Amino acid sequence: MLTDRRVLVVEDDPTVREVACQYLRAAGFLVDQAADGVSALRIAARARPDLVVLDRMLPGIDGVEVCRRLRAEHGTAVVMLTALGSTEDRITGLEAGADDYLAKPFSPRELVLRVRSVLRRSVTDLTPEAAFDLGPFRLDPGGRTLTKDDAPLTLSVREHDLLAFFLKHPDQAFSREQLLRAVWRWEFGDLSTVTVHVRRLREKIEDDPAHPAWLTTVWGVGYRFSSGAGASASATPAGGDLA
């Protein structure tokens, strides 16, 4: 059930914070709130929220640093709010570990939908698929665990879902648009979201992220997860527009 999940809203604008809290409570979530980065980290350590709605621009410790600490210390899912419109600003939040982002001004109803989407993908299915292996990787959909060479991979919700999707569809090339629809369930959105998550995945699963052997770029198309251990011999380098 998503309705008993705990959400922490971190926003220094009291009006925005109160509206977000009201809509999330009306949707059935348990909601805590904080007005700055220091309070957010203190409350997160105590309340252990399932997800944090996090403003990027905060007094004291900014949202990007708060996001990094939440991901490193608790593995908490994060939906980042940003009033900064450039792609680079959004990428910064995603690279810090945010699972999703929403630009201000935003619809409170869309915020609720984004929170539900991220949380839904972190809930174990009641009739889980069987665990399976692909090369050194093992995916357990029921336990939502991923390992490489028997070592657990520390992934955000979206990173987990993206790698799980690739493992289920090896040796197939997917465009960023297709991945945005299949993994994020977005019909439209910033394609750099996919690029950033691919980059972060490579840093966690590749021996040499600059020359990926598993998650390779298919020029003019998108990305492919190669099932063979010898994929590095024929893999395309990771540079260029797709990264």
Tab-separated table of C-alpha atoms in Angstrom:
chain	number	residue	atom	x	y	z
A	1	MET	CA	0.000	0.000	0.000
A	2	LEU	CA	1.259	3.436	-0.926
A	3	THR	CA	-1.100	5.317	1.358
A	4	ASP	CA	0.867	4.530	4.519
A	5	ARG	CA	4.204	5.600	3.075
A	6	ARG	CA	6.027	8.497	4.740
A	7	VAL	CA	7.069	11.549	2.720
A	8	LEU	CA	9.284	14.405	3.888
A	9	VAL	CA	8.689	17.756	2.155
A	10	VAL	CA	11.720	20.071	2.265
A	11	GLU	CA	10.898	23.571	1.025
A	12	ASP	CA	11.850	26.984	2.399
A	13	ASP	CA	8.822	28.769	0.908
A	14	PRO	CA	6.079	28.245	3.546
A	15	THR	CA	3.231	28.574	1.036
A	16	VAL	CA	4.665	26.048	-1.404
A	17	ARG	CA	5.549	23.713	1.460
A	18	GLU	CA	2.056	23.862	2.980
A	19	VAL	CA	0.288	23.287	-0.335
A	20	ALA	CA	2.515	20.309	-1.121
A	21	CYS	CA	1.927	18.843	2.335
A	22	GLN	CA	-1.843	19.310	2.067
A	23	TYR	CA	-2.087	17.527	-1.268
A	24	LEU	CA	0.148	14.669	-0.169
A	25	ARG	CA	-1.815	14.189	3.057
A	26	ALA	CA	-5.070	14.257	1.085
A	27	ALA	CA	-3.608	11.487	-1.089
A	28	GLY	CA	-3.084	9.372	2.041
A	29	PHE	CA	0.613	9.833	2.721
A	30	LEU	CA	2.150	10.412	6.134
A	31	VAL	CA	3.900	13.757	5.761
A	32	ASP	CA	6.715	15.493	7.648
A	33	GLN	CA	8.160	18.855	6.669
A	34	ALA	CA	11.357	20.870	6.919
A	35	ALA	CA	12.359	24.382	5.826
A	36	ASP	CA	16.113	23.928	5.401
A	37	GLY	CA	18.770	21.345	4.639
A	38	VAL	CA	20.008	20.870	8.195
A	39	SER	CA	16.508	20.182	9.517
A	40	ALA	CA	15.810	17.889	6.569
A	41	LEU	CA	18.776	15.654	7.338
A	42	ARG	CA	17.917	15.564	11.040
A	43	ILE	CA	14.265	14.632	10.403
A	44	ALA	CA	15.226	12.071	7.735
A	45	ALA	CA	17.590	10.346	10.175
A	46	ARG	CA	14.824	10.135	12.771
A	47	ALA	CA	11.673	9.502	10.702
A	48	ARG	CA	13.251	7.482	7.865
A	49	PRO	CA	10.881	8.686	5.110
A	50	ASP	CA	10.223	6.504	2.096
A	51	LEU	CA	10.629	9.528	-0.164
A	52	VAL	CA	11.792	13.136	0.131
A	53	VAL	CA	10.325	15.988	-1.907
A	54	LEU	CA	13.356	18.266	-1.965
A	55	ASP	CA	13.727	21.871	-3.084
A	56	ARG	CA	17.015	22.420	-4.891
A	57	MET	CA	17.574	25.920	-3.492
A	58	LEU	CA	17.680	25.784	0.317
A	59	PRO	CA	19.293	27.931	3.013
A	60	GLY	CA	22.293	26.418	4.744
A	61	ILE	CA	22.915	23.107	2.998
A	62	ASP	CA	21.524	23.244	-0.534
A	63	GLY	CA	19.241	20.612	-1.995
A	64	VAL	CA	21.897	18.981	-4.161
A	65	GLU	CA	24.107	18.268	-1.150
A	66	VAL	CA	21.114	17.124	0.908
A	67	CYS	CA	20.211	14.740	-1.910
A	68	ARG	CA	23.734	13.309	-2.008
A	69	ARG	CA	23.696	12.697	1.737
A	70	LEU	CA	20.219	11.140	1.718
A	71	ARG	CA	21.233	8.771	-1.054
A	72	ALA	CA	24.541	7.852	0.593
A	73	GLU	CA	23.264	7.464	4.157
A	74	HIS	CA	19.734	6.101	3.740
A	75	GLY	CA	19.163	5.265	0.068
A	76	THR	CA	16.028	7.425	0.241
A	77	ALA	CA	14.042	8.095	-2.925
A	78	VAL	CA	14.082	11.786	-3.905
A	79	VAL	CA	11.845	13.952	-6.085
A	80	MET	CA	13.642	17.269	-6.548
A	81	LEU	CA	11.892	20.603	-7.052
A	82	THR	CA	13.740	23.232	-9.043
A	83	ALA	CA	13.027	26.804	-10.047
A	84	LEU	CA	16.106	26.726	-12.279
A	85	GLY	CA	15.120	26.132	-15.846
A	86	SER	CA	18.327	25.068	-17.579
A	87	THR	CA	18.993	21.462	-18.527
A	88	GLU	CA	22.341	21.619	-16.733
A	89	ASP	CA	20.650	22.524	-13.441
A	90	ARG	CA	18.289	19.578	-13.747
A	91	ILE	CA	21.188	17.270	-14.627
A	92	THR	CA	23.000	18.380	-11.474
A	93	GLY	CA	20.072	17.181	-9.367
A	94	LEU	CA	19.840	13.877	-11.204
A	95	GLU	CA	23.577	13.310	-10.870
A	96	ALA	CA	23.241	13.867	-7.116
A	97	GLY	CA	20.909	10.849	-7.066
A	98	ALA	CA	17.411	12.285	-7.492
A	99	ASP	CA	14.922	9.784	-8.911
A	100	ASP	CA	12.758	12.450	-10.495
A	101	TYR	CA	12.439	16.220	-10.725
A	102	LEU	CA	9.648	18.737	-11.095
A	103	ALA	CA	10.106	22.321	-12.291
A	104	LYS	CA	8.506	25.229	-10.456
A	105	PRO	CA	5.823	26.401	-10.676
A	106	PHE	CA	4.301	22.929	-10.539
A	107	SER	CA	0.857	21.425	-10.203
A	108	PRO	CA	0.362	19.872	-6.736
A	109	ARG	CA	-1.576	17.077	-8.407
A	110	GLU	CA	1.369	16.346	-10.678
A	111	LEU	CA	3.607	16.256	-7.617
A	112	VAL	CA	1.362	13.602	-6.065
A	113	LEU	CA	1.497	11.578	-9.299
A	114	ARG	CA	5.299	11.796	-9.445
A	115	VAL	CA	5.602	10.727	-5.794
A	116	ARG	CA	3.257	7.790	-6.390
A	117	SER	CA	5.187	6.786	-9.509
A	118	VAL	CA	8.551	6.667	-7.723
A	119	LEU	CA	7.155	4.887	-4.668
A	120	ARG	CA	5.146	2.389	-6.689
A	121	ARG	CA	8.310	1.249	-8.402
A	122	SER	CA	9.997	0.677	-5.052
A	123	VAL	CA	7.215	-1.584	-3.720
A	124	THR	CA	7.752	-5.326	-3.955
A	125	ASP	CA	5.179	-7.038	-6.165
A	126	LEU	CA	2.951	-9.493	-4.300
A	127	THR	CA	3.488	-12.034	-7.105
A	128	PRO	CA	7.143	-11.408	-7.899
A	129	GLU	CA	9.005	-12.694	-10.908
A	130	ALA	CA	11.652	-15.299	-10.369
A	131	ALA	CA	15.237	-14.173	-9.822
A	132	PHE	CA	17.595	-14.704	-12.759
A	133	ASP	CA	21.232	-14.239	-13.754
A	134	LEU	CA	22.795	-12.530	-16.742
A	135	GLY	CA	26.574	-12.763	-16.793
A	136	PRO	CA	27.831	-11.501	-13.402
A	137	PHE	CA	24.502	-9.781	-12.686
A	138	ARG	CA	21.652	-11.227	-10.624
A	139	LEU	CA	18.231	-9.603	-10.497
A	140	ASP	CA	15.685	-10.547	-7.838
A	141	PRO	CA	12.503	-8.646	-8.804
A	142	GLY	CA	10.651	-9.785	-5.690
A	143	GLY	CA	13.298	-8.563	-3.284
A	144	ARG	CA	14.204	-5.611	-5.541
A	145	THR	CA	17.864	-6.491	-5.289
A	146	LEU	CA	20.580	-6.358	-7.913
A	147	THR	CA	24.072	-7.768	-7.507
A	148	LYS	CA	27.204	-7.995	-9.623
A	149	ASP	CA	29.629	-10.797	-8.835
A	150	ASP	CA	27.505	-11.448	-5.717
A	151	ALA	CA	28.161	-7.910	-4.419
A	152	PRO	CA	25.066	-5.724	-3.864
A	153	LEU	CA	24.713	-2.722	-6.161
A	154	THR	CA	23.687	0.493	-4.416
A	155	LEU	CA	21.198	2.053	-6.813
A	156	SER	CA	18.490	4.696	-6.703
A	157	VAL	CA	14.922	3.609	-7.565
A	158	ARG	CA	15.268	4.782	-11.165
A	159	GLU	CA	18.759	3.317	-11.572
A	160	HIS	CA	17.449	-0.023	-10.317
A	161	ASP	CA	14.492	0.082	-12.698
A	162	LEU	CA	16.663	1.053	-15.649
A	163	LEU	CA	19.201	-1.725	-15.064
A	164	ALA	CA	16.405	-4.237	-14.425
A	165	PHE	CA	14.790	-3.247	-17.737
A	166	PHE	CA	18.056	-3.720	-19.618
A	167	LEU	CA	18.681	-7.100	-17.965
A	168	LYS	CA	15.219	-8.244	-19.039
A	169	HIS	CA	15.855	-7.077	-22.617
A	170	PRO	CA	19.492	-7.921	-23.380
A	171	ASP	CA	21.062	-7.198	-26.767
A	172	GLN	CA	18.202	-4.923	-27.812
A	173	ALA	CA	18.764	-1.287	-28.717
A	174	PHE	CA	16.420	1.278	-27.159
A	175	SER	CA	16.120	4.983	-27.853
A	176	ARG	CA	16.013	7.437	-25.002
A	177	GLU	CA	12.358	8.106	-25.847
A	178	GLN	CA	11.563	4.396	-25.503
A	179	LEU	CA	13.409	4.176	-22.186
A	180	LEU	CA	11.614	7.268	-20.887
A	181	ARG	CA	8.265	5.595	-21.629
A	182	ALA	CA	9.203	2.108	-20.433
A	183	VAL	CA	11.118	2.957	-17.237
A	184	TRP	CA	9.834	6.386	-16.202
A	185	ARG	CA	6.332	5.891	-17.690
A	186	TRP	CA	6.559	9.394	-19.164
A	187	GLU	CA	5.089	10.081	-22.590
A	188	PHE	CA	7.309	13.148	-22.856
A	189	GLY	CA	10.126	14.643	-20.844
A	190	ASP	CA	13.731	15.796	-20.810
A	191	LEU	CA	15.810	13.131	-22.565
A	192	SER	CA	18.850	14.175	-20.542
A	193	THR	CA	17.157	12.368	-17.641
A	194	VAL	CA	17.931	9.071	-19.376
A	195	THR	CA	21.451	10.182	-20.310
A	196	VAL	CA	22.304	11.049	-16.720
A	197	HIS	CA	20.965	7.766	-15.338
A	198	VAL	CA	22.891	5.762	-17.939
A	199	ARG	CA	26.042	7.631	-16.920
A	200	ARG	CA	25.407	6.923	-13.238
A	201	LEU	CA	24.731	3.240	-13.949
A	202	ARG	CA	27.991	2.919	-15.857
A	203	GLU	CA	29.869	4.338	-12.885
A	204	LYS	CA	28.418	1.554	-10.727
A	205	ILE	CA	28.518	-1.487	-13.011
A	206	GLU	CA	31.401	-0.969	-15.450
A	207	ASP	CA	35.058	-1.690	-14.717
A	208	ASP	CA	35.906	1.288	-16.945
A	209	PRO	CA	32.887	3.629	-17.279
A	210	ALA	CA	34.623	5.592	-20.050
A	211	HIS	CA	34.782	2.410	-22.145
A	212	PRO	CA	31.664	0.438	-21.155
A	213	ALA	CA	31.515	-3.270	-21.866
A	214	TRP	CA	27.943	-3.886	-20.730
A	215	LEU	CA	25.844	-0.766	-21.219
A	216	THR	CA	26.924	0.417	-24.652
A	217	THR	CA	25.916	3.288	-26.920
A	218	VAL	CA	24.299	2.499	-30.267
A	219	TRP	CA	24.998	5.597	-32.327
A	220	GLY	CA	21.930	7.187	-33.847
A	221	VAL	CA	19.644	4.961	-31.766
A	222	GLY	CA	20.304	4.933	-28.034
A	223	TYR	CA	21.620	2.233	-25.708
A	224	ARG	CA	21.956	-1.538	-25.561
A	225	PHE	CA	22.847	-3.910	-22.738
A	226	SER	CA	25.208	-6.561	-24.112
A	227	SER	CA	24.721	-10.039	-22.693
A	228	GLY	CA	28.139	-11.430	-23.626
A	229	ALA	CA	31.187	-11.059	-21.401
A	230	GLY	CA	33.200	-10.256	-24.534
A	231	ALA	CA	31.032	-7.262	-25.364
A	232	SER	CA	33.875	-4.858	-24.618
A	233	ALA	CA	35.704	-6.007	-27.721
A	234	SER	CA	32.975	-4.655	-30.007
A	235	ALA	CA	31.418	-1.980	-27.804
A	236	THR	CA	31.146	1.569	-29.042
A	237	PRO	CA	32.935	4.114	-26.817
A	238	ALA	CA	30.793	6.149	-24.449
A	239	GLY	CA	31.494	9.645	-25.752
A	240	GLY	CA	29.361	11.886	-27.959
A	241	ASP	CA	25.894	13.311	-27.549
A	242	LEU	CA	24.296	10.304	-25.892
A	243	ALA	CA	27.178	9.717	-23.434
